[in-house]
Structures are given as C-alpha cells and as structure tokens.
C-alpha cells in the first residue's frame, strides 16, 4: 500500500493527501486514502488496465488504485524529482519518501509534459516547461511534487446486538495467544492480547464461560464441559471444534481467529453389533474416563 502526499515548503500550508471523496480524487488536509501502485500495460484499451508483474521503477507506466473504493486514476508515468525538476532519464527503483511526479502519457516531443497537480483541494493537470539547460528534465511547480509513504491497512469484525449500543466499538479487543492450564473439571484458558476490559466475557460457540479479568492484556476463563456441546459425549467419536469469541456486556460480539477443539478417545455406542452394552455400574468409570479426556485432550487451533 502507498499514500501519495504533498507537502509545500510554506509553513502556513497544511500537508495534503491524495484521497477520494464522493467518487472523485481530492487533495485533502483532513483525511487520506491508501492506494496500491500497479504497473500498467500501455497497450491495453482505454478503461481496461490489467496490472503487470515486475518492479516499479521511475519511468514506468503505473496506475493508482484506491483500496477502499476501487476508483483509479488513469495510467501515468512516475518520475523522480530533484530540485523541483522531473528527471526524465532515471529508471532506478522507486523508494518511499522520495519526491516524485506523475506524468500523463502522450505529451508532444520537446514539451515538458502534463503532470498530476493540486489546486487547493482539487486534483488538476499542470503543464510543465522543458528545462532550457538540460533536455532530460522538466520544470515543475511546487504543487506537482508528491511523496509516497507506506501505509498499513487493518480490518476488524464485530456484530451488534439487538439492544442499543451506546459505547463506541473501538478499541477492538484482540486475542494473540491462548494458554491452557489444569484439567478435569477445573481446566482454565488464559487469553493473551490487547484492549481487554472487565466488561468482556469469553464465549465458546454459544456457551458463555466464567471469565476473570486480569489486565488489559489478559483474561482467564473456565473451559466449559464438553457435555455443553454434545449430550452424547460418552460416545463421541469425532473431534468437536468450537469457535472462541469475546462478547461485551452490552451484547457487542467480537469474533476471533481462534477455536478450541475437544478430541475424544474412541468409545462404542451401546447397541452396536458385536459391542457389549456397558453395565450400569460403569458410570463411575466413564466419568473417570471423561475427566481424563478433558484433562489431556484439549487442543487449541488458530484458523487461517
């Protein structure tokens, strides 16, 4: 991801960022948009610009695509800028924080070319002048010089409850790791992450777990019994994977990429051919097996 920005040398003028508002490109001092910088194919028909593979160098035909709206600028030639001049013969790889300019293709020979420029909050075209002393340079104005910086895009998922949510959704609680402790009827799971608070509860699927708040980076919960998810746990043959999520006290639901899996030891269901039905006095033994099962056969998974 890249962010083209424009910073005038005047101390009284705010930095402006290339952005998209109401379906149009603007130079905004209030907000910015993330763009992907694609190598464009100069032989494609108008309106159809499939990206090409390769390294982006100065002198390449590129296209800026807004990652949020998908709106694109027409293909332009990216030029390196030095001393407010576009260098027309430089083909080194582009780099962050370099001054650059975007030239519209199709300029007549001998001319300075037309460049992407800003006028207050509007994005316009600027006609550059050829440098009188060097033919491989074009003179630009200050508003035609841009800087590309890297950006990071993060997405969060949440689901609102039927009740009215008055508190803001952010900061979103994030789970980074899970740590299982104990076994039997007292197995606990510690959630490590960030933005935790006392109003959060850990849920295993649709079962709420008893949750203890430790710190903004730690929650501890009691692992629900497998019987909460399967009434026939004694004859369970396949593992059961349950999603782990966080729910706020007002019902706001935060899913996570983590899940919890109960893995059974093999047991045959009574009544199957060739398998004797367990005696009534086997209940105590089965309960013992169940406790051993819950102690040793928890597995934690992160879904990718």
Short mmCIF file of the C-alpha atoms (twelve columns), coordinates in Angstrom:
data_MODEL
# 
_entry.id   MODEL 
# 
loop_
_atom_site.group_PDB 
_atom_site.id 
_atom_site.type_symbol 
_atom_site.label_atom_id 
_atom_site.label_alt_id 
_atom_site.label_comp_id 
_atom_site.label_asym_id 
_atom_site.label_seq_id 
_atom_site.Cartn_x 
_atom_site.Cartn_y 
_atom_site.Cartn_z 
_atom_site.pdbx_PDB_model_num 
ATOM 1   C CA . UNK A 1   0.000   0.000   0.000   1 
ATOM 2   C CA . UNK A 2   1.138   3.542   -0.686  1 
ATOM 3   C CA . UNK A 3   -0.038  7.016   0.184   1 
ATOM 4   C CA . UNK A 4   0.852   9.935   -2.104  1 
ATOM 5   C CA . UNK A 5   1.091   13.150  -0.130  1 
ATOM 6   C CA . UNK A 6   2.064   16.712  -0.944  1 
ATOM 7   C CA . UNK A 7   3.948   18.980  1.433   1 
ATOM 8   C CA . UNK A 8   4.561   22.595  0.437   1 
ATOM 9   C CA . UNK A 9   7.658   24.329  1.723   1 
ATOM 10  C CA . UNK A 10  5.484   27.055  3.228   1 
ATOM 11  C CA . UNK A 11  4.992   26.635  6.987   1 
ATOM 12  C CA . UNK A 12  1.480   28.093  6.779   1 
ATOM 13  C CA . UNK A 13  0.086   25.428  4.424   1 
ATOM 14  C CA . UNK A 14  -1.002  22.010  5.712   1 
ATOM 15  C CA . UNK A 15  0.228   18.768  4.213   1 
ATOM 16  C CA . UNK A 16  -2.316  17.457  1.731   1 
ATOM 17  C CA . UNK A 17  -3.040  13.828  0.973   1 
ATOM 18  C CA . UNK A 18  -4.440  12.217  -2.132  1 
ATOM 19  C CA . UNK A 19  -7.870  10.917  -1.190  1 
ATOM 20  C CA . UNK A 20  -11.276 10.029  -2.646  1 
ATOM 21  C CA . UNK A 21  -14.491 11.855  -1.761  1 
ATOM 22  C CA . UNK A 22  -17.860 11.359  -3.453  1 
ATOM 23  C CA . UNK A 23  -16.256 9.302   -6.199  1 
ATOM 24  C CA . UNK A 24  -13.667 11.930  -7.119  1 
ATOM 25  C CA . UNK A 25  -9.989  12.403  -6.314  1 
ATOM 26  C CA . UNK A 26  -9.204  15.295  -3.977  1 
ATOM 27  C CA . UNK A 27  -6.189  16.688  -2.139  1 
ATOM 28  C CA . UNK A 28  -7.380  16.668  1.458   1 
ATOM 29  C CA . UNK A 29  -5.756  18.118  4.569   1 
ATOM 30  C CA . UNK A 30  -8.185  16.166  6.809   1 
ATOM 31  C CA . UNK A 31  -8.081  12.561  5.612   1 
ATOM 32  C CA . UNK A 32  -6.095  10.206  3.448   1 
ATOM 33  C CA . UNK A 33  -6.696  7.035   1.456   1 
ATOM 34  C CA . UNK A 34  -4.431  4.038   0.868   1 
ATOM 35  C CA . UNK A 35  -3.574  3.215   -2.738  1 
ATOM 36  C CA . UNK A 36  -1.963  0.291   -4.488  1 
ATOM 37  C CA . UNK A 37  0.597   1.207   -7.111  1 
ATOM 38  C CA . UNK A 38  0.296   -1.106  -10.126 1 
ATOM 39  C CA . UNK A 39  2.440   -1.459  -13.197 1 
ATOM 40  C CA . UNK A 40  0.080   -0.673  -16.063 1 
ATOM 41  C CA . UNK A 41  0.014   -2.105  -19.569 1 
ATOM 42  C CA . UNK A 42  0.383   0.674   -22.112 1 
ATOM 43  C CA . UNK A 43  -1.151  -1.463  -24.884 1 
ATOM 44  C CA . UNK A 44  -4.495  -2.052  -23.168 1 
ATOM 45  C CA . UNK A 45  -7.652  -0.428  -24.425 1 
ATOM 46  C CA . UNK A 46  -8.989  2.641   -22.642 1 
ATOM 47  C CA . UNK A 47  -10.812 1.732   -19.449 1 
ATOM 48  C CA . UNK A 48  -9.109  -1.674  -19.212 1 
ATOM 49  C CA . UNK A 49  -5.772  -1.602  -17.403 1 
ATOM 50  C CA . UNK A 50  -4.729  -5.045  -16.152 1 
ATOM 51  C CA . UNK A 51  -1.736  -4.856  -13.784 1 
ATOM 52  C CA . UNK A 52  1.614   -6.340  -14.813 1 
ATOM 53  C CA . UNK A 53  4.146   -8.244  -12.741 1 
ATOM 54  C CA . UNK A 54  7.528   -6.677  -12.053 1 
ATOM 55  C CA . UNK A 55  9.389   -3.991  -10.145 1 
ATOM 56  C CA . UNK A 56  8.163   -0.414  -10.253 1 
ATOM 57  C CA . UNK A 57  10.898  1.912   -11.482 1 
ATOM 58  C CA . UNK A 58  10.967  5.573   -12.310 1 
ATOM 59  C CA . UNK A 59  9.856   5.915   -15.898 1 
ATOM 60  C CA . UNK A 60  7.334   3.057   -15.506 1 
ATOM 61  C CA . UNK A 61  3.701   3.398   -16.506 1 
ATOM 62  C CA . UNK A 62  1.759   2.997   -13.258 1 
ATOM 63  C CA . UNK A 63  -1.791  3.258   -12.014 1 
ATOM 64  C CA . UNK A 64  -3.010  4.326   -8.571  1 
ATOM 65  C CA . UNK A 65  -5.981  2.316   -7.281  1 
ATOM 66  C CA . UNK A 66  -7.853  3.318   -4.116  1 
ATOM 67  C CA . UNK A 67  -8.001  0.240   -1.872  1 
ATOM 68  C CA . UNK A 68  -11.313 1.284   -0.304  1 
ATOM 69  C CA . UNK A 69  -13.385 2.371   -3.308  1 
ATOM 70  C CA . UNK A 70  -11.526 0.755   -6.221  1 
ATOM 71  C CA . UNK A 71  -11.526 4.093   -8.052  1 
ATOM 72  C CA . UNK A 72  -8.454  4.578   -10.235 1 
ATOM 73  C CA . UNK A 73  -6.545  7.384   -11.840 1 
ATOM 74  C CA . UNK A 74  -5.572  6.940   -15.496 1 
ATOM 75  C CA . UNK A 75  -2.155  5.376   -16.146 1 
ATOM 76  C CA . UNK A 76  0.685   7.819   -15.546 1 
ATOM 77  C CA . UNK A 77  4.469   7.738   -15.801 1 
ATOM 78  C CA . UNK A 78  6.149   8.062   -12.427 1 
ATOM 79  C CA . UNK A 79  9.157   10.408  -12.454 1 
ATOM 80  C CA . UNK A 80  11.822  11.101  -9.882  1 
ATOM 81  C CA . UNK A 81  12.000  14.727  -8.751  1 
ATOM 82  C CA . UNK A 82  15.151  16.639  -7.826  1 
ATOM 83  C CA . UNK A 83  15.352  20.397  -7.256  1 
ATOM 84  C CA . UNK A 84  11.754  20.747  -8.465  1 
ATOM 85  C CA . UNK A 85  12.570  19.122  -11.807 1 
ATOM 86  C CA . UNK A 86  11.219  15.836  -13.149 1 
ATOM 87  C CA . UNK A 87  14.139  13.617  -14.190 1 
ATOM 88  C CA . UNK A 88  13.113  12.017  -17.478 1 
ATOM 89  C CA . UNK A 89  16.072  9.644   -17.861 1 
ATOM 90  C CA . UNK A 90  16.107  7.987   -14.406 1 
ATOM 91  C CA . UNK A 91  14.981  4.341   -14.233 1 
ATOM 92  C CA . UNK A 92  16.042  3.289   -10.726 1 
ATOM 93  C CA . UNK A 93  13.527  1.527   -8.432  1 
ATOM 94  C CA . UNK A 94  11.136  3.842   -6.643  1 
ATOM 95  C CA . UNK A 95  11.500  4.287   -2.907  1 
ATOM 96  C CA . UNK A 96  9.486   5.643   -0.023  1 
ATOM 97  C CA . UNK A 97  9.973   9.291   0.931   1 
ATOM 98  C CA . UNK A 98  11.469  10.162  -2.460  1 
ATOM 99  C CA . UNK A 99  9.984   13.171  -4.185  1 
ATOM 100 C CA . UNK A 100 8.178   12.073  -7.331  1 
ATOM 101 C CA . UNK A 101 5.808   13.325  -10.009 1 
ATOM 102 C CA . UNK A 102 3.132   11.640  -12.110 1 
ATOM 103 C CA . UNK A 103 3.243   12.476  -15.819 1 
ATOM 104 C CA . UNK A 104 0.288   11.835  -18.095 1 
ATOM 105 C CA . UNK A 105 1.449   9.936   -21.207 1 
ATOM 106 C CA . UNK A 106 1.065   11.281  -24.723 1 
ATOM 107 C CA . UNK A 107 2.956   14.551  -24.333 1 
ATOM 108 C CA . UNK A 108 4.307   16.006  -27.598 1 
ATOM 109 C CA . UNK A 109 8.080   15.726  -28.172 1 
ATOM 110 C CA . UNK A 110 10.049  18.685  -26.916 1 
ATOM 111 C CA . UNK A 111 7.391   19.707  -24.407 1 
ATOM 112 C CA . UNK A 112 7.651   19.497  -20.657 1 
ATOM 113 C CA . UNK A 113 4.659   17.174  -20.327 1 
ATOM 114 C CA . UNK A 114 1.465   17.285  -18.268 1 
ATOM 115 C CA . UNK A 115 1.616   16.281  -14.593 1 
ATOM 116 C CA . UNK A 116 -0.746  15.464  -11.741 1 
ATOM 117 C CA . UNK A 117 -1.109  18.581  -9.637  1 
ATOM 118 C CA . UNK A 118 -3.250  20.018  -6.862  1 
ATOM 119 C CA . UNK A 119 -5.021  23.361  -6.672  1 
ATOM 120 C CA . UNK A 120 -6.255  23.877  -3.107  1 
ATOM 121 C CA . UNK A 121 -8.340  20.676  -2.668  1 
ATOM 122 C CA . UNK A 122 -8.790  19.889  -6.358  1 
ATOM 123 C CA . UNK A 123 -6.624  17.477  -8.334  1 
ATOM 124 C CA . UNK A 124 -5.791  19.034  -11.710 1 
ATOM 125 C CA . UNK A 125 -3.222  18.830  -14.504 1 
ATOM 126 C CA . UNK A 126 -0.141  21.038  -14.725 1 
ATOM 127 C CA . UNK A 127 1.728   21.794  -17.942 1 
ATOM 128 C CA . UNK A 128 5.439   21.602  -17.179 1 
ATOM 129 C CA . UNK A 129 8.102   23.526  -19.064 1 
ATOM 130 C CA . UNK A 130 11.187  21.949  -20.627 1 
ATOM 131 C CA . UNK A 131 14.400  22.766  -18.818 1 
ATOM 132 C CA . UNK A 132 16.368  25.205  -21.015 1 
ATOM 133 C CA . UNK A 133 19.745  23.805  -19.967 1 
ATOM 134 C CA . UNK A 134 19.005  20.060  -19.767 1 
ATOM 135 C CA . UNK A 135 16.743  18.265  -22.222 1 
ATOM 136 C CA . UNK A 136 16.180  15.315  -19.880 1 
ATOM 137 C CA . UNK A 137 14.460  17.472  -17.247 1 
ATOM 138 C CA . UNK A 138 11.107  19.224  -16.945 1 
ATOM 139 C CA . UNK A 139 10.417  22.193  -14.674 1 
ATOM 140 C CA . UNK A 140 7.558   21.609  -12.211 1 
ATOM 141 C CA . UNK A 141 5.679   23.816  -9.820  1 
ATOM 142 C CA . UNK A 142 5.612   23.022  -6.108  1 
ATOM 143 C CA . UNK A 143 2.097   21.569  -6.318  1 
ATOM 144 C CA . UNK A 144 3.167   18.863  -8.791  1 
ATOM 145 C CA . UNK A 145 5.694   17.247  -6.443  1 
ATOM 146 C CA . UNK A 146 4.467   14.301  -4.363  1 
ATOM 147 C CA . UNK A 147 5.915   11.935  -1.762  1 
ATOM 148 C CA . UNK A 148 4.949   8.260   -1.430  1 
ATOM 149 C CA . UNK A 149 4.894   6.711   2.042   1 
ATOM 150 C CA . UNK A 150 3.925   3.193   3.083   1 
ATOM 151 C CA . UNK A 151 0.656   2.535   4.887   1 
ATOM 152 C CA . UNK A 152 -0.827  -0.370  6.805   1 
ATOM 153 C CA . UNK A 153 -4.442  -1.457  6.490   1 
ATOM 154 C CA . UNK A 154 -6.175  -3.246  9.396   1 
ATOM 155 C CA . UNK A 155 -9.739  -4.597  9.352   1 
ATOM 156 C CA . UNK A 156 -11.846 -5.583  12.373  1 
ATOM 157 C CA . UNK A 157 -15.073 -7.595  12.515  1 
ATOM 158 C CA . UNK A 158 -17.857 -7.160  15.036  1 
ATOM 159 C CA . UNK A 159 -21.595 -7.763  15.324  1 
ATOM 160 C CA . UNK A 160 -24.024 -5.526  17.186  1 
ATOM 161 C CA . UNK A 161 -26.699 -6.921  19.464  1 
ATOM 162 C CA . UNK A 162 -30.427 -6.269  19.287  1 
ATOM 163 C CA . UNK A 163 -30.038 -3.885  22.208  1 
ATOM 164 C CA . UNK A 164 -28.916 -0.314  21.687  1 
ATOM 165 C CA . UNK A 165 -25.116 0.008   21.810  1 
ATOM 166 C CA . UNK A 166 -24.113 3.334   23.341  1 
ATOM 167 C CA . UNK A 167 -20.381 2.779   23.808  1 
ATOM 168 C CA . UNK A 168 -18.011 3.027   20.813  1 
ATOM 169 C CA . UNK A 169 -16.949 -0.212  19.143  1 
ATOM 170 C CA . UNK A 170 -13.269 0.668   19.420  1 
ATOM 171 C CA . UNK A 171 -10.750 -0.105  20.746  1 
ATOM 172 C CA . UNK A 172 -11.378 -3.619  19.457  1 
ATOM 173 C CA . UNK A 173 -10.126 -6.411  21.780  1 
ATOM 174 C CA . UNK A 174 -7.642  -8.668  20.006  1 
ATOM 175 C CA . UNK A 175 -6.572  -12.186 21.005  1 
ATOM 176 C CA . UNK A 176 -2.958  -13.062 20.208  1 
ATOM 177 C CA . UNK A 177 -2.380  -16.388 22.016  1 
ATOM 178 C CA . UNK A 178 -4.203  -18.957 24.175  1 
ATOM 179 C CA . UNK A 179 -2.707  -20.833 27.135  1 
ATOM 180 C CA . UNK A 180 -4.401  -23.896 28.644  1 
ATOM 181 C CA . UNK A 181 -3.893  -24.822 32.309  1 
ATOM 182 C CA . UNK A 182 -5.180  -27.579 34.591  1 
ATOM 183 C CA . UNK A 183 -7.550  -30.347 33.599  1 
ATOM 184 C CA . UNK A 184 -10.664 -32.274 34.542  1 
ATOM 185 C CA . UNK A 185 -13.376 -30.039 35.957  1 
ATOM 186 C CA . UNK A 186 -11.022 -27.106 36.567  1 
ATOM 187 C CA . UNK A 187 -9.381  -26.562 33.176  1 
ATOM 188 C CA . UNK A 188 -8.772  -22.865 32.557  1 
ATOM 189 C CA . UNK A 189 -7.822  -20.974 29.449  1 
ATOM 190 C CA . UNK A 190 -5.832  -17.745 29.554  1 
ATOM 191 C CA . UNK A 191 -6.274  -15.340 26.655  1 
ATOM 192 C CA . UNK A 192 -3.370  -13.037 25.888  1 
ATOM 193 C CA . UNK A 193 -3.942  -9.989  23.722  1 
ATOM 194 C CA . UNK A 194 -4.762  -6.310  24.000  1 
ATOM 195 C CA . UNK A 195 -7.622  -3.918  24.729  1 
ATOM 196 C CA . UNK A 196 -9.250  -6.277  27.250  1 
ATOM 197 C CA . UNK A 197 -11.521 -4.881  29.979  1 
ATOM 198 C CA . UNK A 198 -13.757 -6.134  32.784  1 
ATOM 199 C CA . UNK A 199 -16.884 -5.931  30.620  1 
ATOM 200 C CA . UNK A 200 -15.767 -8.747  28.297  1 
ATOM 201 C CA . UNK A 201 -16.840 -12.381 28.533  1 
ATOM 202 C CA . UNK A 202 -15.294 -15.341 26.722  1 
ATOM 203 C CA . UNK A 203 -17.718 -17.481 24.739  1 
ATOM 204 C CA . UNK A 204 -17.169 -20.979 23.366  1 
ATOM 205 C CA . UNK A 205 -19.614 -21.095 20.483  1 
ATOM 206 C CA . UNK A 206 -22.965 -20.172 22.068  1 
ATOM 207 C CA . UNK A 207 -21.848 -21.075 25.600  1 
ATOM 208 C CA . UNK A 208 -20.684 -18.313 27.929  1 
ATOM 209 C CA . UNK A 209 -17.623 -19.198 30.008  1 
ATOM 210 C CA . UNK A 210 -16.942 -17.942 33.502  1 
ATOM 211 C CA . UNK A 211 -14.461 -15.137 32.849  1 
ATOM 212 C CA . UNK A 212 -11.996 -13.337 35.123  1 
ATOM 213 C CA . UNK A 213 -10.382 -10.066 34.081  1 
ATOM 214 C CA . UNK A 214 -6.686  -9.805  34.959  1 
ATOM 215 C CA . UNK A 215 -5.325  -6.888  32.944  1 
ATOM 216 C CA . UNK A 216 -5.790  -5.118  29.596  1 
ATOM 217 C CA . UNK A 217 -3.642  -7.919  28.157  1 
ATOM 218 C CA . UNK A 218 -5.014  -10.977 29.974  1 
ATOM 219 C CA . UNK A 219 -8.356  -12.731 30.501  1 
ATOM 220 C CA . UNK A 220 -8.825  -16.111 32.201  1 
ATOM 221 C CA . UNK A 221 -11.880 -18.315 31.715  1 
ATOM 222 C CA . UNK A 222 -13.084 -21.731 32.834  1 
ATOM 223 C CA . UNK A 223 -13.283 -24.179 29.933  1 
ATOM 224 C CA . UNK A 224 -16.890 -25.398 29.528  1 
ATOM 225 C CA . UNK A 225 -17.544 -29.094 29.882  1 
ATOM 226 C CA . UNK A 226 -17.756 -30.966 26.595  1 
ATOM 227 C CA . UNK A 227 -21.293 -32.012 27.581  1 
ATOM 228 C CA . UNK A 228 -22.394 -28.418 26.920  1 
ATOM 229 C CA . UNK A 229 -21.849 -29.045 23.209  1 
ATOM 230 C CA . UNK A 230 -22.660 -32.748 22.883  1 
ATOM 231 C CA . UNK A 231 -25.126 -34.641 25.073  1 
ATOM 232 C CA . UNK A 232 -23.660 -37.952 23.875  1 
ATOM 233 C CA . UNK A 233 -20.096 -37.050 24.827  1 
ATOM 234 C CA . UNK A 234 -19.582 -40.547 26.238  1 
ATOM 235 C CA . UNK A 235 -19.878 -41.987 22.735  1 
ATOM 236 C CA . UNK A 236 -18.158 -39.133 20.957  1 
ATOM 237 C CA . UNK A 237 -16.096 -40.354 18.003  1 
ATOM 238 C CA . UNK A 238 -15.158 -37.175 16.121  1 
ATOM 239 C CA . UNK A 239 -13.412 -34.080 17.481  1 
ATOM 240 C CA . UNK A 240 -15.588 -31.057 18.229  1 
ATOM 241 C CA . UNK A 241 -14.163 -27.661 17.274  1 
ATOM 242 C CA . UNK A 242 -15.748 -24.654 18.956  1 
ATOM 243 C CA . UNK A 243 -15.024 -21.027 17.943  1 
ATOM 244 C CA . UNK A 244 -13.722 -18.737 20.678  1 
ATOM 245 C CA . UNK A 245 -15.076 -15.192 20.742  1 
ATOM 246 C CA . UNK A 246 -15.465 -12.196 23.032  1 
ATOM 247 C CA . UNK A 247 -18.786 -10.581 23.927  1 
ATOM 248 C CA . UNK A 248 -19.133 -7.203  25.599  1 
ATOM 249 C CA . UNK A 249 -21.612 -6.631  28.428  1 
ATOM 250 C CA . UNK A 250 -23.948 -4.729  26.074  1 
ATOM 251 C CA . UNK A 251 -24.027 -7.679  23.646  1 
ATOM 252 C CA . UNK A 252 -21.433 -6.453  21.137  1 
ATOM 253 C CA . UNK A 253 -19.843 -9.540  19.592  1 
ATOM 254 C CA . UNK A 254 -16.154 -9.731  18.614  1 
ATOM 255 C CA . UNK A 255 -15.200 -12.899 16.690  1 
ATOM 256 C CA . UNK A 256 -11.630 -14.183 16.705  1 
ATOM 257 C CA . UNK A 257 -9.438  -16.405 14.560  1 
ATOM 258 C CA . UNK A 258 -9.077  -18.926 17.404  1 
ATOM 259 C CA . UNK A 259 -11.002 -22.100 18.141  1 
ATOM 260 C CA . UNK A 260 -10.976 -24.780 20.839  1 
ATOM 261 C CA . UNK A 261 -11.134 -28.494 19.975  1 
ATOM 262 C CA . UNK A 262 -12.280 -31.363 22.190  1 
ATOM 263 C CA . UNK A 263 -10.689 -34.612 20.948  1 
ATOM 264 C CA . UNK A 264 -12.314 -37.837 22.246  1 
ATOM 265 C CA . UNK A 265 -10.892 -41.229 22.912  1 
ATOM 266 C CA . UNK A 266 -12.726 -43.949 20.987  1 
ATOM 267 C CA . UNK A 267 -15.879 -45.283 22.626  1 
ATOM 268 C CA . UNK A 268 -18.515 -47.521 21.049  1 
ATOM 269 C CA . UNK A 269 -22.190 -46.601 21.318  1 
ATOM 270 C CA . UNK A 270 -24.255 -49.272 23.150  1 
ATOM 271 C CA . UNK A 271 -26.419 -51.469 20.969  1 
ATOM 272 C CA . UNK A 272 -23.900 -51.692 18.114  1 
ATOM 273 C CA . UNK A 273 -23.358 -55.225 16.791  1 
ATOM 274 C CA . UNK A 274 -20.576 -57.107 18.490  1 
ATOM 275 C CA . UNK A 275 -20.051 -54.490 21.204  1 
ATOM 276 C CA . UNK A 276 -21.387 -55.278 24.678  1 
ATOM 277 C CA . UNK A 277 -23.520 -52.609 26.306  1 
ATOM 278 C CA . UNK A 278 -21.768 -51.092 29.322  1 
ATOM 279 C CA . UNK A 279 -23.090 -52.105 32.703  1 
ATOM 280 C CA . UNK A 280 -24.879 -49.636 34.930  1 
ATOM 281 C CA . UNK A 281 -22.032 -49.661 37.426  1 
ATOM 282 C CA . UNK A 282 -19.719 -48.469 34.642  1 
ATOM 283 C CA . UNK A 283 -20.972 -44.886 35.082  1 
ATOM 284 C CA . UNK A 284 -18.280 -44.103 37.629  1 
ATOM 285 C CA . UNK A 285 -15.628 -45.499 35.312  1 
ATOM 286 C CA . UNK A 286 -16.986 -43.486 32.396  1 
ATOM 287 C CA . UNK A 287 -16.946 -40.330 34.500  1 
ATOM 288 C CA . UNK A 288 -13.327 -41.035 35.350  1 
ATOM 289 C CA . UNK A 289 -12.536 -41.517 31.668  1 
ATOM 290 C CA . UNK A 290 -14.365 -38.287 30.892  1 
ATOM 291 C CA . UNK A 291 -12.262 -36.360 33.406  1 
ATOM 292 C CA . UNK A 292 -9.107  -37.832 31.937  1 
ATOM 293 C CA . UNK A 293 -10.410 -36.964 28.476  1 
ATOM 294 C CA . UNK A 294 -10.985 -33.338 29.421  1 
ATOM 295 C CA . UNK A 295 -7.607  -33.177 31.136  1 
ATOM 296 C CA . UNK A 296 -5.485  -34.493 28.282  1 
ATOM 297 C CA . UNK A 297 -7.352  -33.922 25.051  1 
ATOM 298 C CA . UNK A 298 -7.900  -30.194 24.711  1 
ATOM 299 C CA . UNK A 299 -6.380  -28.723 21.581  1 
ATOM 300 C CA . UNK A 300 -6.070  -25.109 20.571  1 
ATOM 301 C CA . UNK A 301 -6.206  -24.073 16.960  1 
ATOM 302 C CA . UNK A 302 -5.904  -20.805 15.107  1 
ATOM 303 C CA . UNK A 303 -7.875  -20.743 11.874  1 
ATOM 304 C CA . UNK A 304 -6.042  -19.250 8.913   1 
# 
